[in-house]
mmCIF file of N, CA and C in Angstrom:
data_model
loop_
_atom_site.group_PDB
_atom_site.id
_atom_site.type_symbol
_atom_site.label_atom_id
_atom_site.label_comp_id
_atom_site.label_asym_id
_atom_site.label_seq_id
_atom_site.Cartn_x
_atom_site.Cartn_y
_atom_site.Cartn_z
ATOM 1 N N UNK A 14 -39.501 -13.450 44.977
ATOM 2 C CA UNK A 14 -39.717 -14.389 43.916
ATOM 3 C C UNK A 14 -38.981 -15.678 44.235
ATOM 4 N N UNK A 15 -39.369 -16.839 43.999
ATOM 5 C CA UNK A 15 -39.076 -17.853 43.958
ATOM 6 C C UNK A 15 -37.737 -17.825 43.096
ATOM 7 N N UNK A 16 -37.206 -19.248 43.738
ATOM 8 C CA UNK A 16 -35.863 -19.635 42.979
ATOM 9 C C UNK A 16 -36.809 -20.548 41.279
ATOM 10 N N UNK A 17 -37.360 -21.393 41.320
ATOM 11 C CA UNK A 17 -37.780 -21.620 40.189
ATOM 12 C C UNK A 17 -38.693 -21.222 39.375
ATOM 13 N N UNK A 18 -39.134 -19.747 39.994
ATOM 14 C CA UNK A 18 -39.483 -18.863 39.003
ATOM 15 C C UNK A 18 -38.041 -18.636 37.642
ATOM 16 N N UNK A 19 -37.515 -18.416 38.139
ATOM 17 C CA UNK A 19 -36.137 -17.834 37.518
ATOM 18 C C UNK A 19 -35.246 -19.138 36.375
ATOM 19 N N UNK A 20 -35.370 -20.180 37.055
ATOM 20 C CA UNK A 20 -35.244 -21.401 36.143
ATOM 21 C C UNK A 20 -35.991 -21.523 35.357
ATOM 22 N N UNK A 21 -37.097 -21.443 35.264
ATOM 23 C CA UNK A 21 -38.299 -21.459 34.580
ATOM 24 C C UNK A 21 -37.825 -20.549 33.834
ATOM 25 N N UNK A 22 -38.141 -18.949 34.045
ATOM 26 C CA UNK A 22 -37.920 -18.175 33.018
ATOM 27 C C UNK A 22 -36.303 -18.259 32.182
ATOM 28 N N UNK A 23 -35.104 -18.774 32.809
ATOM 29 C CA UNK A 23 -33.976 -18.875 31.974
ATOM 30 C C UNK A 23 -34.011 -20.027 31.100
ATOM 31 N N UNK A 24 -34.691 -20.780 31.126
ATOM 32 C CA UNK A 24 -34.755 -22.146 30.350
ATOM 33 C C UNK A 24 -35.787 -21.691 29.132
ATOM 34 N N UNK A 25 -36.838 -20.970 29.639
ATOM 35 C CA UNK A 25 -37.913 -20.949 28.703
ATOM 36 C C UNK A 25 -36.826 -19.500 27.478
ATOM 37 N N UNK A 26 -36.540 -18.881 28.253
ATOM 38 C CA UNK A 26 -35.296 -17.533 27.751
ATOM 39 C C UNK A 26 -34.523 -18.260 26.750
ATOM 40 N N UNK A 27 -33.784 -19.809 26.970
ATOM 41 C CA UNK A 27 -32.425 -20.267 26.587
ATOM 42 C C UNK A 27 -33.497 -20.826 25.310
ATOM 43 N N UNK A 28 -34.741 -21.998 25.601
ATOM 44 C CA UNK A 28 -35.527 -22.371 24.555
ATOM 45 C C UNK A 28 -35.788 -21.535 23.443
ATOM 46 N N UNK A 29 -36.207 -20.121 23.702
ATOM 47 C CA UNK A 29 -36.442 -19.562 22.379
ATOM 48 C C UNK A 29 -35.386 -18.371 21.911
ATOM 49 N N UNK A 30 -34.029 -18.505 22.336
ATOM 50 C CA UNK A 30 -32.984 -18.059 21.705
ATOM 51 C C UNK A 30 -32.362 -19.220 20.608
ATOM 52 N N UNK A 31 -32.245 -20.233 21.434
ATOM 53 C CA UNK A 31 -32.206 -21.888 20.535
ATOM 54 C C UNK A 31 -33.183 -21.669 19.385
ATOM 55 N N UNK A 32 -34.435 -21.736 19.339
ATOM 56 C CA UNK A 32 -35.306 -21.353 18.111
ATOM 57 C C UNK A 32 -35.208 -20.203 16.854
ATOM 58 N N UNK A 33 -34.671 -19.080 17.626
ATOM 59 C CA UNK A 33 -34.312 -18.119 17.148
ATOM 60 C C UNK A 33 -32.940 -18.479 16.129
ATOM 61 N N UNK A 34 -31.743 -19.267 16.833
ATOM 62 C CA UNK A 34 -30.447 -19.122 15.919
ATOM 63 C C UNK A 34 -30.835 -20.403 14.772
ATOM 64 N N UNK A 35 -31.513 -21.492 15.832
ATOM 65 C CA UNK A 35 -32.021 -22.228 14.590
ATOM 66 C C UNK A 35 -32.940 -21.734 13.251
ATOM 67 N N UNK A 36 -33.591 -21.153 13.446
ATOM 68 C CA UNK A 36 -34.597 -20.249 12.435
ATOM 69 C C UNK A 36 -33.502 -19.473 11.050
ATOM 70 N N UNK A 37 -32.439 -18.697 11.771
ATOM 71 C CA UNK A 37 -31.110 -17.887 11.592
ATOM 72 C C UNK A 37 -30.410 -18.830 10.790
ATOM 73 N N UNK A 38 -30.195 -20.009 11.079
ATOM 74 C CA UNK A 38 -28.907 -20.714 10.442
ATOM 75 C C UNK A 38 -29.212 -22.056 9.616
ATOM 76 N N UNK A 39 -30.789 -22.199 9.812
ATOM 77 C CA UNK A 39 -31.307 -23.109 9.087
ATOM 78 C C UNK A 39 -31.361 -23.111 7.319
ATOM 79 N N UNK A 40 -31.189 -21.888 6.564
ATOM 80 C CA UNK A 40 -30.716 -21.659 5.469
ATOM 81 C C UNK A 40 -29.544 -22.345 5.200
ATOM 82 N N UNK A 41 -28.363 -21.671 5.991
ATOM 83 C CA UNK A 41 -27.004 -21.752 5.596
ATOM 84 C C UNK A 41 -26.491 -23.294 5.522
ATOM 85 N N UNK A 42 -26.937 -24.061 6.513
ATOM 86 C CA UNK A 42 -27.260 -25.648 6.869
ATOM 87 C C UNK A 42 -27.820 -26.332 5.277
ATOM 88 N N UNK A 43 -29.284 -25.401 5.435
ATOM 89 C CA UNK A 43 -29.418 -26.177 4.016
ATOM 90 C C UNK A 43 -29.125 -25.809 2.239
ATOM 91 N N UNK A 44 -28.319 -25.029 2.904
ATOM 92 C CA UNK A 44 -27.059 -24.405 1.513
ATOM 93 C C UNK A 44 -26.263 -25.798 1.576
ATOM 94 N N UNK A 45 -25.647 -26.067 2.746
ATOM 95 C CA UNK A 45 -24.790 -26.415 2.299
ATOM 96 C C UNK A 45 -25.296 -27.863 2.432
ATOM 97 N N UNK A 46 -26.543 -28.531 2.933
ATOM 98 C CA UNK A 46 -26.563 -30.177 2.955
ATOM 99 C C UNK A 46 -26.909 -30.304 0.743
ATOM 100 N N UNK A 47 -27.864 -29.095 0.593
ATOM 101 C CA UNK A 47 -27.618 -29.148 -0.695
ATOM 102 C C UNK A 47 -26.229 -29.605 -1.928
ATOM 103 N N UNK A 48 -25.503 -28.405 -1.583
ATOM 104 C CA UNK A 48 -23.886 -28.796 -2.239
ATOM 105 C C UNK A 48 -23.304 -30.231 -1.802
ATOM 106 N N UNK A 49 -23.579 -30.299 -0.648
ATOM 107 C CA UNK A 49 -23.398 -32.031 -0.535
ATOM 108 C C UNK A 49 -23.941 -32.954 -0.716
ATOM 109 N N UNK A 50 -24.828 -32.701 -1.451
ATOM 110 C CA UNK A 50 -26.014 -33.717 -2.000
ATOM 111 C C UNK A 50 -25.544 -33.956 -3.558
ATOM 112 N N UNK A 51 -25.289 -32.426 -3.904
ATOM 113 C CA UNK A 51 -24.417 -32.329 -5.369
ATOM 114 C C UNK A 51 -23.407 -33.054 -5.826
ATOM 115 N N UNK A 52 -22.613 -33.245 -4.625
ATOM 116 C CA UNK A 52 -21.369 -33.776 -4.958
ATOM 117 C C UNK A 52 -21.278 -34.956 -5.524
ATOM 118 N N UNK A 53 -20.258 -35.626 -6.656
ATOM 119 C CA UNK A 53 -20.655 -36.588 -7.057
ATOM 120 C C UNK A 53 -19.388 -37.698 -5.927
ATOM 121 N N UNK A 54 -19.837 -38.863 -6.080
ATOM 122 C CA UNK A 54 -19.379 -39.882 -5.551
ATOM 123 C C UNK A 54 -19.706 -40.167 -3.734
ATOM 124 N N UNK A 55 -20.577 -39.164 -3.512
ATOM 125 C CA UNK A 55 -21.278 -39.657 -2.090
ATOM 126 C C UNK A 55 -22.679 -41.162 -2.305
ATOM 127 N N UNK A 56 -22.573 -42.398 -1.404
ATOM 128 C CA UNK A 56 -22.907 -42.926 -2.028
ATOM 129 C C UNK A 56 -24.002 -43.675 -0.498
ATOM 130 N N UNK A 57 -24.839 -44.377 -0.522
ATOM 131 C CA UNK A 57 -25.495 -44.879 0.877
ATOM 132 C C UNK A 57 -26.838 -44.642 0.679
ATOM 133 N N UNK A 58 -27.770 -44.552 1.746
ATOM 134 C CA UNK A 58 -28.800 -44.547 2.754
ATOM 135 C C UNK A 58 -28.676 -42.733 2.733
ATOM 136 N N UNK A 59 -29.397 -42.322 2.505
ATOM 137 C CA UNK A 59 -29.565 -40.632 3.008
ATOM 138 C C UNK A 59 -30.666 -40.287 3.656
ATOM 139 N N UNK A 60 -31.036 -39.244 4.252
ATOM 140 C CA UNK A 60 -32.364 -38.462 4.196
ATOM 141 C C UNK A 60 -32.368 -37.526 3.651
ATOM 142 N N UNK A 61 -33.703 -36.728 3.577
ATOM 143 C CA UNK A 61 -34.004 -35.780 2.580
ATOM 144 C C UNK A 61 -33.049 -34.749 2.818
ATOM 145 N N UNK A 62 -32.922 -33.792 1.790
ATOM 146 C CA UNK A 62 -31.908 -32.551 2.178
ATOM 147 C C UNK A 62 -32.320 -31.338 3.569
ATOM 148 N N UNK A 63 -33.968 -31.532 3.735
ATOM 149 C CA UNK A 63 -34.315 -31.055 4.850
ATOM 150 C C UNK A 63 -33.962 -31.734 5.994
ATOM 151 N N UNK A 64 -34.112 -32.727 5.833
ATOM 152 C CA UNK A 64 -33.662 -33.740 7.127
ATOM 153 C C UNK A 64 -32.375 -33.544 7.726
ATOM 154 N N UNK A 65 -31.493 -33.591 6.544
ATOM 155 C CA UNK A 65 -29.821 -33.076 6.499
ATOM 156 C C UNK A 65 -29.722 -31.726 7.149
ATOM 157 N N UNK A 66 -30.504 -30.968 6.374
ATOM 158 C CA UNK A 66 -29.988 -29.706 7.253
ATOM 159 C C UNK A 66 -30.431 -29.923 8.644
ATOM 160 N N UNK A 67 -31.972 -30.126 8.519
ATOM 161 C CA UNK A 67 -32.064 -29.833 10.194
ATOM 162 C C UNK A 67 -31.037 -30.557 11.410
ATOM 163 N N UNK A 68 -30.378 -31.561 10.600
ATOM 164 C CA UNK A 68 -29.212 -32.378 11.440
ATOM 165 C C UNK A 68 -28.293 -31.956 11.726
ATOM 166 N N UNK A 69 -27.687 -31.454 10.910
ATOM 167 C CA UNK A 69 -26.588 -30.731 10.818
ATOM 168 C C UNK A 69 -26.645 -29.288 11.807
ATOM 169 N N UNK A 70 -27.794 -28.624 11.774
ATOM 170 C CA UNK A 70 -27.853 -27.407 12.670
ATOM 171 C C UNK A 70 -28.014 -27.592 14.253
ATOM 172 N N UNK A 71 -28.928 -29.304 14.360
ATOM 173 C CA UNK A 71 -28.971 -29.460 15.525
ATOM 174 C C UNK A 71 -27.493 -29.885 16.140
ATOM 175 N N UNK A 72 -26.855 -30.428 15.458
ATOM 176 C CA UNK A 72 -25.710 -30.548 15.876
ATOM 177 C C UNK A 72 -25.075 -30.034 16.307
ATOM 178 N N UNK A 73 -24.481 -28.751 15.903
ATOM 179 C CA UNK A 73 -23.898 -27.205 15.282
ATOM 180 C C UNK A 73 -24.517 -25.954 16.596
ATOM 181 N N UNK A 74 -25.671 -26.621 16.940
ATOM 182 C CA UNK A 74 -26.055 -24.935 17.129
ATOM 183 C C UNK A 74 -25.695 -24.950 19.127
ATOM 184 N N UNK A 75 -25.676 -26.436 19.698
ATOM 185 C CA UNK A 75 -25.850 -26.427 20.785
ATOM 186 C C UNK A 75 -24.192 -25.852 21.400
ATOM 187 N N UNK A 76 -23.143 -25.644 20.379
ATOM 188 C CA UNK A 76 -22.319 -25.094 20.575
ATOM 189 C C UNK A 76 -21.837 -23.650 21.249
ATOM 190 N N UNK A 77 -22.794 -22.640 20.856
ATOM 191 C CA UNK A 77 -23.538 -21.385 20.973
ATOM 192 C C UNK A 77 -23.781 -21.505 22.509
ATOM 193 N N UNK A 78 -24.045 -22.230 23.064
ATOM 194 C CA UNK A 78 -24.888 -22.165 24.447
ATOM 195 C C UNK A 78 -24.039 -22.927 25.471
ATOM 196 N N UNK A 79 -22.711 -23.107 24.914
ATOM 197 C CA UNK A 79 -21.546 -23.431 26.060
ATOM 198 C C UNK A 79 -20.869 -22.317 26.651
ATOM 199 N N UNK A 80 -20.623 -22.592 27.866
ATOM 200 C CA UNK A 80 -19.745 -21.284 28.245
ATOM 201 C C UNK A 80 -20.386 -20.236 29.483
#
């Protein structure tokens, strides 16, 4: 087998474990961009609370895949 058979398959492997924890933690993200939406005296420019979460997880999740 080829060497970029194997890249191929660990990347495409790493892509839908990434999908997977995102799927997993995309609730908890938007638990909490919610409660911070609640809060009073946050004040600006926002995006939607979906937007928030999905930001927040993309942020968050690439952590998981150091190491």
């Amino acid at each position: 087998m080829s060497r970029s058979f194997f890249t191929v398959s660990r990347s495409r492997s790493e892509a839908v474990q990434f999908r997977a924890i995102l799927a997993a933690t995309y609730p908890v993200f938007l638990a909490a961009a919610l409660v911070q939406r609640l809060r009073p005296g946050v004040a600006g420019p926002r995006r939607s609370v979906f937007g928030e979460a999905r930001a927040m997880a993309l942020s968050a999740i690439p952590f998981a895949f150091m190491g």
